[in-house]
Structures are given as structure tokens and as C-alpha cells.
CSV table of N, CA and C in Angstrom, one decimal:
chain,number,residue,atom,x,y,z
C,1,MET,N,7.1,-9.7,-21.8
C,1,MET,CA,7.6,-10.7,-20.8
C,1,MET,C,6.5,-11.4,-20.2
C,2,GLU,N,6.6,-12.7,-20.2
C,2,GLU,CA,5.5,-13.6,-19.1
C,2,GLU,C,6.1,-14.1,-17.8
C,3,LYS,N,5.8,-14.4,-17.2
C,3,LYS,CA,6.6,-14.9,-16.2
C,3,LYS,C,5.3,-15.8,-14.9
C,4,ASP,N,5.6,-17.0,-15.0
C,4,ASP,CA,5.0,-17.7,-14.1
C,4,ASP,C,4.9,-17.3,-12.6
C,5,LEU,N,3.8,-17.5,-12.1
C,5,LEU,CA,3.6,-16.9,-10.8
C,5,LEU,C,3.1,-18.0,-9.8
C,6,LEU,N,3.0,-17.5,-8.7
C,6,LEU,CA,2.1,-18.4,-7.6
C,6,LEU,C,0.6,-18.5,-8.0
C,7,ALA,N,0.0,-19.6,-7.5
C,7,ALA,CA,-1.6,-19.9,-7.8
C,7,ALA,C,-2.1,-19.6,-9.0
C,8,GLY,N,-1.3,-20.1,-10.0
C,8,GLY,CA,-2.1,-20.0,-11.3
C,8,GLY,C,-2.0,-18.7,-11.8
C,9,HIS,N,-1.2,-17.6,-11.7
C,9,HIS,CA,-1.1,-16.3,-12.1
C,9,HIS,C,0.0,-16.0,-13.0
C,10,GLU,N,0.2,-15.0,-13.8
C,10,GLU,CA,1.1,-14.6,-14.6
C,10,GLU,C,1.4,-13.2,-14.8
C,11,ILE,N,2.4,-12.8,-15.1
C,11,ILE,CA,2.9,-11.4,-15.0
C,11,ILE,C,3.1,-11.3,-16.5
C,12,SER,N,2.7,-10.1,-16.9
C,12,SER,CA,3.2,-9.5,-18.3
C,12,SER,C,3.4,-8.1,-18.1
C,13,THR,N,4.3,-7.8,-19.2
C,13,THR,CA,4.6,-6.1,-19.2
C,13,THR,C,3.7,-5.6,-20.7
C,14,ASP,N,3.0,-5.9,-21.5
C,14,ASP,CA,2.3,-5.9,-22.3
C,14,ASP,C,1.4,-4.7,-22.0
C,15,PRO,N,1.5,-3.6,-22.6
C,15,PRO,CA,0.7,-2.7,-22.0
C,15,PRO,C,-0.9,-2.7,-22.5
C,16,GLU,N,-1.0,-3.6,-23.7
C,16,GLU,CA,-2.3,-3.8,-24.3
C,16,GLU,C,-2.9,-4.5,-23.5
C,17,ARG,N,-2.5,-5.4,-22.4
C,17,ARG,CA,-3.3,-6.2,-21.5
C,17,ARG,C,-3.9,-5.7,-20.5
C,18,LEU,N,-3.5,-4.6,-20.2
C,18,LEU,CA,-3.6,-3.7,-19.0
C,18,LEU,C,-5.2,-3.6,-18.9
C,19,ASP,N,-5.9,-3.5,-17.8
C,19,ASP,CA,-7.6,-3.0,-17.7
C,19,ASP,C,-7.4,-1.8,-17.1
C,20,ARG,N,-7.1,-1.0,-17.9
C,20,ARG,CA,-7.0,1.0,-17.5
C,20,ARG,C,-8.1,0.9,-16.6
C,21,ALA,N,-9.6,0.6,-16.7
C,21,ALA,CA,-10.6,1.2,-15.9
C,21,ALA,C,-10.3,0.6,-14.7
C,22,LEU,N,-10.0,-0.7,-14.4
C,22,LEU,CA,-9.7,-1.5,-13.1
C,22,LEU,C,-8.9,-1.0,-12.7
C,23,ILE,N,-7.8,-0.5,-13.1
C,23,ILE,CA,-6.5,-0.3,-12.3
C,23,ILE,C,-7.0,1.4,-11.6
C,24,HIS,N,-7.6,2.3,-12.7
C,24,HIS,CA,-7.7,3.4,-12.1
C,24,HIS,C,-9.2,3.3,-11.0
C,25,ARG,N,-10.0,2.2,-11.0
C,25,ARG,CA,-10.9,2.1,-9.8
C,25,ARG,C,-9.9,1.7,-8.4
C,26,TRP,N,-9.4,0.7,-8.8
C,26,TRP,CA,-8.3,0.2,-7.3
C,26,TRP,C,-7.4,1.1,-7.2
C,27,LEU,N,-6.6,2.1,-7.8
C,27,LEU,CA,-6.0,3.1,-7.3
C,27,LEU,C,-6.6,4.3,-6.6
C,28,SER,N,-7.7,4.8,-7.3
C,28,SER,CA,-8.3,6.0,-6.7
C,28,SER,C,-9.3,5.9,-6.0
C,29,GLN,N,-9.9,4.5,-5.9
C,29,GLN,CA,-10.8,4.1,-4.4
C,29,GLN,C,-10.2,3.7,-3.6
C,30,ASP,N,-9.3,3.0,-4.0
C,30,ASP,CA,-9.0,2.0,-2.5
C,30,ASP,C,-7.5,1.9,-2.2
C,31,ALA,N,-6.6,2.8,-3.2
C,31,ALA,CA,-4.9,2.7,-2.4
C,31,ALA,C,-4.7,4.2,-1.9
C,32,TYR,N,-4.4,4.2,-0.5
C,32,TYR,CA,-4.1,5.4,0.1
C,32,TYR,C,-3.4,6.4,-0.1
C,33,TRP,N,-2.6,6.0,-1.3
C,33,TRP,CA,-1.6,6.8,-1.8
C,33,TRP,C,-1.8,8.0,-3.3
C,34,ALA,N,-3.1,7.1,-3.7
C,34,ALA,CA,-3.8,7.5,-5.1
C,34,ALA,C,-5.2,7.7,-5.0
C,35,LEU,N,-5.6,8.0,-3.7
C,35,LEU,CA,-7.2,8.1,-3.6
C,35,LEU,C,-7.4,10.0,-4.4
C,36,GLY,N,-8.8,9.2,-5.3
C,36,GLY,CA,-9.0,10.5,-5.9
C,36,GLY,C,-8.3,10.7,-7.2
C,37,ARG,N,-7.4,9.8,-7.7
C,37,ARG,CA,-6.5,10.4,-8.6
C,37,ARG,C,-7.6,10.2,-9.9
C,38,SER,N,-7.4,11.1,-11.2
C,38,SER,CA,-7.9,11.1,-12.0
C,38,SER,C,-8.0,9.9,-13.0
C,39,ARG,N,-8.9,9.7,-13.8
C,39,ARG,CA,-8.7,8.8,-15.1
C,39,ARG,C,-7.6,9.2,-15.9
C,40,GLU,N,-7.7,10.7,-16.1
C,40,GLU,CA,-6.3,11.0,-17.0
C,40,GLU,C,-5.3,10.9,-16.7
C,41,LYS,N,-5.0,11.6,-15.3
C,41,LYS,CA,-3.8,11.2,-14.6
C,41,LYS,C,-3.4,10.0,-14.7
C,42,GLN,N,-4.0,8.8,-14.4
C,42,GLN,CA,-3.7,7.7,-14.4
C,42,GLN,C,-3.1,7.0,-15.8
C,43,ASP,N,-4.1,7.4,-16.8
C,43,ASP,CA,-3.7,7.0,-17.9
C,43,ASP,C,-2.5,7.4,-18.5
C,44,LEU,N,-2.1,8.7,-18.3
C,44,LEU,CA,-1.0,9.5,-18.3
C,44,LEU,C,0.3,8.8,-17.6
C,45,ALA,N,0.0,8.5,-16.6
C,45,ALA,CA,1.3,7.6,-15.7
C,45,ALA,C,1.6,6.2,-16.4
C,46,ILE,N,0.4,5.7,-16.7
C,46,ILE,CA,0.5,4.3,-17.7
C,46,ILE,C,1.4,4.7,-18.6
C,47,ALA,N,1.0,5.6,-19.4
C,47,ALA,CA,1.8,5.9,-20.8
C,47,ALA,C,3.2,6.0,-20.8
C,48,HIS,N,3.6,6.6,-19.5
C,48,HIS,CA,4.9,6.8,-19.3
C,48,HIS,C,5.6,6.3,-18.5
C,49,SER,N,5.5,4.9,-18.2
C,49,SER,CA,5.9,3.9,-17.3
C,49,SER,C,5.9,2.7,-17.6
C,50,LEU,N,6.7,2.0,-16.9
C,50,LEU,CA,7.1,0.9,-17.2
C,50,LEU,C,6.1,-0.4,-16.8
C,51,ASN,N,5.0,-1.0,-17.1
C,51,ASN,CA,3.9,-1.8,-16.5
C,51,ASN,C,3.9,-3.1,-16.4
C,52,PHE,N,3.5,-3.5,-15.1
C,52,PHE,CA,3.3,-4.7,-14.9
C,52,PHE,C,1.9,-5.3,-14.6
C,53,GLY,N,1.5,-5.9,-15.4
C,53,GLY,CA,0.2,-6.5,-15.2
C,53,GLY,C,0.1,-8.1,-14.5
C,54,LEU,N,-0.7,-8.5,-13.4
C,54,LEU,CA,-0.8,-9.6,-13.0
C,54,LEU,C,-2.2,-10.4,-13.3
C,55,TYR,N,-2.1,-11.4,-14.1
C,55,TYR,CA,-3.3,-11.9,-14.2
C,55,TYR,C,-3.5,-13.2,-14.1
C,56,ASP,N,-4.9,-13.5,-13.6
C,56,ASP,CA,-5.1,-14.9,-13.5
C,56,ASP,C,-5.0,-16.0,-14.5
C,57,ARG,N,-4.3,-16.8,-14.8
C,57,ARG,CA,-3.8,-17.6,-15.9
C,57,ARG,C,-5.0,-18.1,-16.6
C,58,ALA,N,-6.0,-18.8,-16.0
C,58,ALA,CA,-7.2,-19.5,-16.5
C,58,ALA,C,-8.0,-18.5,-16.8
C,59,SER,N,-8.7,-17.3,-16.3
C,59,SER,CA,-9.8,-16.4,-16.9
C,59,SER,C,-9.1,-15.2,-17.6
C,60,GLY,N,-7.8,-15.1,-17.4
C,60,GLY,CA,-7.2,-13.8,-18.0
C,60,GLY,C,-7.5,-12.4,-17.4
C,61,VAL,N,-8.3,-12.6,-16.6
C,61,VAL,CA,-8.7,-11.6,-15.4
C,61,VAL,C,-7.4,-10.9,-14.6
C,62,GLN,N,-7.4,-9.7,-14.7
C,62,GLN,CA,-6.3,-8.9,-14.2
C,62,GLN,C,-6.5,-8.8,-12.6
C,63,ALA,N,-5.5,-9.3,-11.9
C,63,ALA,CA,-5.4,-9.4,-10.5
C,63,ALA,C,-4.7,-8.5,-9.8
C,64,GLY,N,-3.5,-8.0,-10.4
C,64,GLY,CA,-2.6,-6.9,-9.6
C,64,GLY,C,-2.0,-5.9,-10.7
C,65,TYR,N,-1.3,-5.1,-10.2
C,65,TYR,CA,-0.7,-4.0,-10.6
C,65,TYR,C,0.8,-3.3,-10.5
C,66,ALA,N,1.5,-3.3,-11.2
C,66,ALA,CA,3.0,-2.3,-10.5
C,66,ALA,C,3.3,-1.4,-11.6
C,67,ARG,N,3.8,-0.3,-11.4
C,67,ARG,CA,4.4,0.4,-12.1
C,67,ARG,C,5.6,1.1,-11.8
C,68,VAL,N,6.7,1.4,-12.7
C,68,VAL,CA,7.9,1.6,-12.4
C,68,VAL,C,8.4,2.8,-13.5
C,69,VAL,N,9.0,3.7,-12.8
C,69,VAL,CA,9.3,5.0,-13.5
C,69,VAL,C,11.0,5.1,-13.6
C,70,THR,N,11.4,4.8,-14.7
C,70,THR,CA,13.0,4.6,-14.7
C,70,THR,C,13.3,5.2,-16.1
C,71,ASP,N,14.8,5.6,-15.9
C,71,ASP,CA,15.4,6.0,-17.1
C,71,ASP,C,16.2,4.6,-17.8
C,72,ARG,N,16.1,3.5,-17.1
C,72,ARG,CA,16.6,2.1,-17.6
C,72,ARG,C,18.2,2.2,-17.7
C,73,ALA,N,18.8,3.4,-16.9
C,73,ALA,CA,20.5,3.5,-16.9
C,73,ALA,C,20.7,3.4,-15.3
C,74,THR,N,20.0,4.5,-14.4
C,74,THR,CA,20.6,4.8,-13.4
C,74,THR,C,19.5,4.3,-12.1
C,75,PHE,N,18.4,4.8,-12.4
C,75,PHE,CA,17.5,4.7,-11.3
C,75,PHE,C,16.2,4.3,-11.5
C,76,ALA,N,15.3,3.8,-10.7
C,76,ALA,CA,14.1,3.5,-11.1
C,76,ALA,C,13.2,3.5,-9.6
C,77,TRP,N,11.6,3.8,-9.7
C,77,TRP,CA,11.1,3.9,-8.8
C,77,TRP,C,9.8,3.2,-8.9
C,78,LEU,N,9.5,2.6,-8.0
C,78,LEU,CA,8.3,1.1,-8.0
C,78,LEU,C,7.4,2.0,-7.2
C,79,CYS,N,6.3,2.2,-7.9
C,79,CYS,CA,4.9,2.3,-7.4
C,79,CYS,C,3.7,1.9,-8.1
C,80,ASP,N,2.5,2.5,-7.5
C,80,ASP,CA,1.2,1.9,-7.5
C,80,ASP,C,0.9,0.5,-7.3
C,81,VAL,N,2.0,-0.2,-6.7
C,81,VAL,CA,1.8,-1.7,-6.6
C,81,VAL,C,0.3,-2.0,-5.7
C,82,TYR,N,-0.5,-2.9,-6.6
C,82,TYR,CA,-1.6,-3.2,-5.8
C,82,TYR,C,-2.1,-4.7,-6.5
C,83,VAL,N,-2.7,-5.4,-5.4
C,83,VAL,CA,-3.2,-6.8,-5.7
C,83,VAL,C,-4.4,-6.4,-5.4
C,84,ASP,N,-5.5,-7.3,-6.2
C,84,ASP,CA,-6.8,-7.2,-6.0
C,84,ASP,C,-7.0,-7.7,-4.7
C,85,ARG,N,-8.2,-7.0,-3.8
C,85,ARG,CA,-8.3,-7.7,-2.6
C,85,ARG,C,-8.7,-9.2,-2.4
C,86,ALA,N,-9.4,-9.6,-3.5
C,86,ALA,CA,-9.8,-11.1,-3.6
C,86,ALA,C,-8.7,-12.1,-4.0
C,87,ALA,N,-7.7,-11.5,-4.2
C,87,ALA,CA,-6.3,-12.3,-4.5
C,87,ALA,C,-5.4,-12.3,-3.6
C,88,ARG,N,-5.8,-11.3,-2.3
C,88,ARG,CA,-4.4,-11.2,-1.4
C,88,ARG,C,-4.4,-12.5,-0.5
C,89,GLY,N,-3.4,-12.4,0.1
C,89,GLY,CA,-3.0,-13.5,1.1
C,89,GLY,C,-2.3,-14.7,0.4
C,90,LYS,N,-1.7,-14.5,-0.7
C,90,LYS,CA,-1.3,-15.8,-1.7
C,90,LYS,C,0.3,-15.6,-2.1
C,91,GLY,N,0.7,-14.4,-1.5
C,91,GLY,CA,2.1,-14.0,-1.7
C,91,GLY,C,2.3,-13.5,-3.1
C,92,LEU,N,1.1,-12.7,-3.7
C,92,LEU,CA,1.0,-12.4,-5.1
C,92,LEU,C,2.0,-11.1,-5.1
C,93,GLY,N,1.7,-10.5,-4.1
C,93,GLY,CA,2.2,-8.8,-4.0
C,93,GLY,C,3.9,-9.2,-4.0
C,94,THR,N,4.5,-10.3,-3.1
C,94,THR,CA,5.7,-10.4,-3.1
C,94,THR,C,6.4,-10.6,-4.4
C,95,ALA,N,5.6,-11.7,-5.2
C,95,ALA,CA,5.9,-12.2,-6.6
C,95,ALA,C,6.2,-11.1,-7.5
C,96,LEU,N,5.0,-10.3,-7.6
C,96,LEU,CA,5.1,-9.1,-8.5
C,96,LEU,C,5.9,-8.3,-8.0
C,97,ALA,N,6.6,-8.1,-6.9
C,97,ALA,CA,7.7,-7.1,-6.7
C,97,ALA,C,8.9,-7.7,-7.1
C,98,GLY,N,9.0,-9.0,-6.9
C,98,GLY,CA,10.3,-9.8,-7.2
C,98,GLY,C,10.1,-9.8,-8.8
C,99,ALA,N,9.4,-10.1,-9.4
C,99,ALA,CA,9.4,-9.9,-11.1
C,99,ALA,C,9.9,-8.8,-11.4
C,100,VAL,N,9.2,-7.6,-10.7
C,100,VAL,CA,9.9,-6.1,-11.1
C,100,VAL,C,11.2,-6.0,-11.2
C,101,GLY,N,11.7,-6.5,-9.8
C,101,GLY,CA,13.3,-6.7,-9.4
C,101,GLY,C,14.0,-7.5,-10.6
C,102,ASP,N,13.6,-8.7,-10.8
C,102,ASP,CA,14.2,-9.5,-11.8
C,102,ASP,C,14.1,-8.6,-13.3
C,103,HIS,N,13.1,-8.4,-13.6
C,103,HIS,CA,13.0,-7.5,-14.9
C,103,HIS,C,14.2,-6.4,-15.1
C,104,LEU,N,14.1,-5.4,-13.5
C,104,LEU,CA,15.3,-4.3,-14.0
C,104,LEU,C,16.6,-4.9,-13.6
C,105,ALA,N,16.9,-6.0,-13.1
C,105,ALA,CA,18.4,-6.3,-13.2
C,105,ALA,C,19.1,-6.1,-14.1
C,106,PRO,N,19.1,-6.4,-15.4
C,106,PRO,CA,19.9,-6.1,-16.4
C,106,PRO,C,20.2,-4.8,-17.1
C,107,TYR,N,19.5,-4.2,-16.1
C,107,TYR,CA,19.8,-2.7,-16.6
C,107,TYR,C,20.9,-2.1,-15.7
C,108,GLY,N,21.3,-2.9,-14.7
C,108,GLY,CA,22.6,-2.4,-13.7
C,108,GLY,C,22.0,-1.3,-13.2
C,109,LEU,N,21.0,-1.0,-12.5
C,109,LEU,CA,20.5,0.5,-11.9
C,109,LEU,C,21.2,0.7,-10.5
C,110,ARG,N,21.6,1.8,-10.4
C,110,ARG,CA,22.3,2.1,-9.2
C,110,ARG,C,21.1,1.9,-8.0
C,111,ARG,N,20.1,2.2,-8.2
C,111,ARG,CA,19.0,2.0,-7.1
C,111,ARG,C,17.7,1.9,-7.5
C,112,VAL,N,16.5,1.1,-6.8
C,112,VAL,CA,15.4,1.2,-7.1
C,112,VAL,C,14.6,1.5,-5.8
C,113,LEU,N,13.8,2.5,-6.0
C,113,LEU,CA,13.4,3.1,-4.5
C,113,LEU,C,11.8,2.5,-4.7
C,114,LEU,N,11.2,2.5,-3.5
C,114,LEU,CA,9.8,2.6,-3.6
C,114,LEU,C,9.4,3.4,-2.0
C,115,ALA,N,8.2,3.9,-1.5
C,115,ALA,CA,7.6,4.1,-0.4
C,115,ALA,C,6.4,3.4,-0.1
C,116,THR,N,6.3,3.0,0.9
C,116,THR,CA,5.1,2.2,1.4
C,116,THR,C,5.0,2.5,3.1
C,117,ALA,N,3.6,2.5,3.3
C,117,ALA,CA,3.3,3.0,4.8
C,117,ALA,C,2.8,1.7,5.5
C,118,ASP,N,2.9,0.4,4.8
C,118,ASP,CA,2.1,-0.5,5.6
C,118,ASP,C,2.9,-2.0,5.0
C,119,ALA,N,3.3,-2.1,3.9
C,119,ALA,CA,4.1,-3.5,3.2
C,119,ALA,C,5.4,-3.7,3.3
C,120,HIS,N,6.0,-2.7,4.2
C,120,HIS,CA,7.6,-3.5,4.1
C,120,HIS,C,8.1,-4.7,4.4
C,121,ALA,N,7.2,-5.7,5.1
C,121,ALA,CA,7.7,-7.1,5.1
C,121,ALA,C,7.3,-7.7,3.7
C,122,VAL,N,6.6,-7.3,2.9
C,122,VAL,CA,6.4,-7.6,1.4
C,122,VAL,C,7.3,-7.4,0.6
C,123,TYR,N,8.0,-6.1,0.3
C,123,TYR,CA,9.1,-6.1,0.0
C,123,TYR,C,10.6,-6.2,0.5
C,124,ALA,N,10.3,-6.3,1.7
C,124,ALA,CA,11.9,-7.0,2.4
C,124,ALA,C,11.9,-8.4,1.8
C,125,LYS,N,11.1,-9.4,1.3
C,125,LYS,CA,11.2,-10.3,0.9
C,125,LYS,C,11.8,-10.8,-0.3
C,126,VAL,N,12.1,-9.5,-1.3
C,126,VAL,CA,12.8,-9.3,-2.5
C,126,VAL,C,13.7,-8.6,-2.4
C,127,GLY,N,14.4,-8.2,-0.9
C,127,GLY,CA,15.6,-7.6,-1.0
C,127,GLY,C,15.5,-6.2,-0.9
C,128,PHE,N,14.2,-5.5,-0.8
C,128,PHE,CA,14.4,-4.2,-0.1
C,128,PHE,C,14.5,-4.1,1.2
C,129,ALA,N,15.1,-2.7,1.4
C,129,ALA,CA,15.6,-2.6,2.7
C,129,ALA,C,15.2,-0.8,3.0
C,130,PRO,N,15.4,-0.4,4.6
C,130,PRO,CA,15.1,0.9,4.9
C,130,PRO,C,16.2,1.4,4.2
C,131,MET,N,16.2,3.0,3.9
C,131,MET,CA,17.6,3.4,3.6
C,131,MET,C,18.5,3.7,5.2
C,132,GLU,N,19.6,3.3,4.4
C,132,GLU,CA,20.7,3.7,5.6
C,132,GLU,C,20.8,5.3,6.1
C,133,THR,N,20.9,6.2,4.9
C,133,THR,CA,21.1,7.6,5.3
C,133,THR,C,19.4,8.3,4.7
C,134,PRO,N,18.3,8.1,5.0
C,134,PRO,CA,17.0,9.1,4.2
C,134,PRO,C,17.5,10.8,4.7
C,135,GLU,N,18.6,11.0,5.6
C,135,GLU,CA,18.7,12.4,5.8
C,135,GLU,C,19.1,13.1,4.7
C,136,LYS,N,19.9,12.2,3.7
C,136,LYS,CA,20.6,12.8,2.6
C,136,LYS,C,19.3,13.3,1.1
C,137,TRP,N,18.2,12.5,1.6
C,137,TRP,CA,17.1,12.4,0.4
C,137,TRP,C,16.2,13.9,1.0
C,138,MET,N,15.5,14.7,-0.3
C,138,MET,CA,14.8,15.6,0.1
C,138,MET,C,13.8,15.1,-1.2
C,139,VAL,N,12.8,16.0,-0.9
C,139,VAL,CA,11.1,15.8,-1.4
C,139,VAL,C,11.1,17.3,-1.8
C,140,LEU,N,10.5,17.2,-3.4
C,140,LEU,CA,9.7,18.3,-3.7
C,140,LEU,C,8.0,18.3,-4.0
C,141,GLY,N,7.4,18.7,-3.3
C,141,GLY,CA,6.0,18.2,-3.5
C,141,GLY,C,5.3,17.6,-2.0
C,142,GLU,N,4.3,16.5,-2.3
C,142,GLU,CA,3.8,16.0,-1.3
C,142,GLU,C,4.9,15.3,-0.4
C,143,GLN,N,4.7,15.0,0.9
C,143,GLN,CA,5.2,14.1,1.8
C,143,GLN,C,4.5,12.9,2.3
């Protein structure tokens, strides 16, 4: 899937285009939720997920990334959304989240979840909202 985006960028779900070393560096060194994640763990996550790369149309250089874990029937979890610091402030994160939603829409999923500590406004622009009944949800593992 290719989709035109803001400011001369495009999105692709082609896993061959992903710059895996760059994604690992971004997440393991700069993303609060993935600090210290090993390259092996990141490569495994990529291999078992639906991946979205954000690329500068002129240079082809990767400028962002998002990953979705889904059964493609009832549920999806949007995670590891990252836009390179040099490309921020142009609406690319919102466009990336919107493209993920558009891609998932034909599956008719019951829900798409994500967790964020600081980007609520970005996701709200494409329809994400706080859970009405978070007390129904539980977690096994880190919180």
C-alpha cells in the first residue's frame, strides 16, 4: 500500500523497505516505551506485525514507523509509532496514525487500541478516544 501524505512523504506497508537498524535505533534509544529493546527483539516484533514505514518521497529515506499487532478479524494494537525528530511538527504522526486506521478499516475490527503517555492529541485527530470503562481492562506484565 502506498499513500500520499503531507510534506512530500509517503507510507508503505512493504516490509522490504523498512530500515530495521534505524527503527531499532529510534525505539531503543529515543522512545520512552522501548528504551533498551534489543535488536533481536525488535526484528522479531517487525516479523510478526503489520508494519508501516513513512518515507520522504524525494530521497526515499525513512522518516517514521508504526507497527500493528492484529488478528485481522476482531482486534488490533497500534504500537511503536515514531516520527524522526527532524520530521516532527508537520502533522506526519497524525497522518501515519490515520493511514493505519484507513488500512485497518476494511477488516471491521471491533477495536483498535494504543497506549500513549504524551500524544493523546495526535491520536484524537484521527478518532482515538480514552476508554470509557478502563476498569474492565487488565494487564499481565509491565504497566
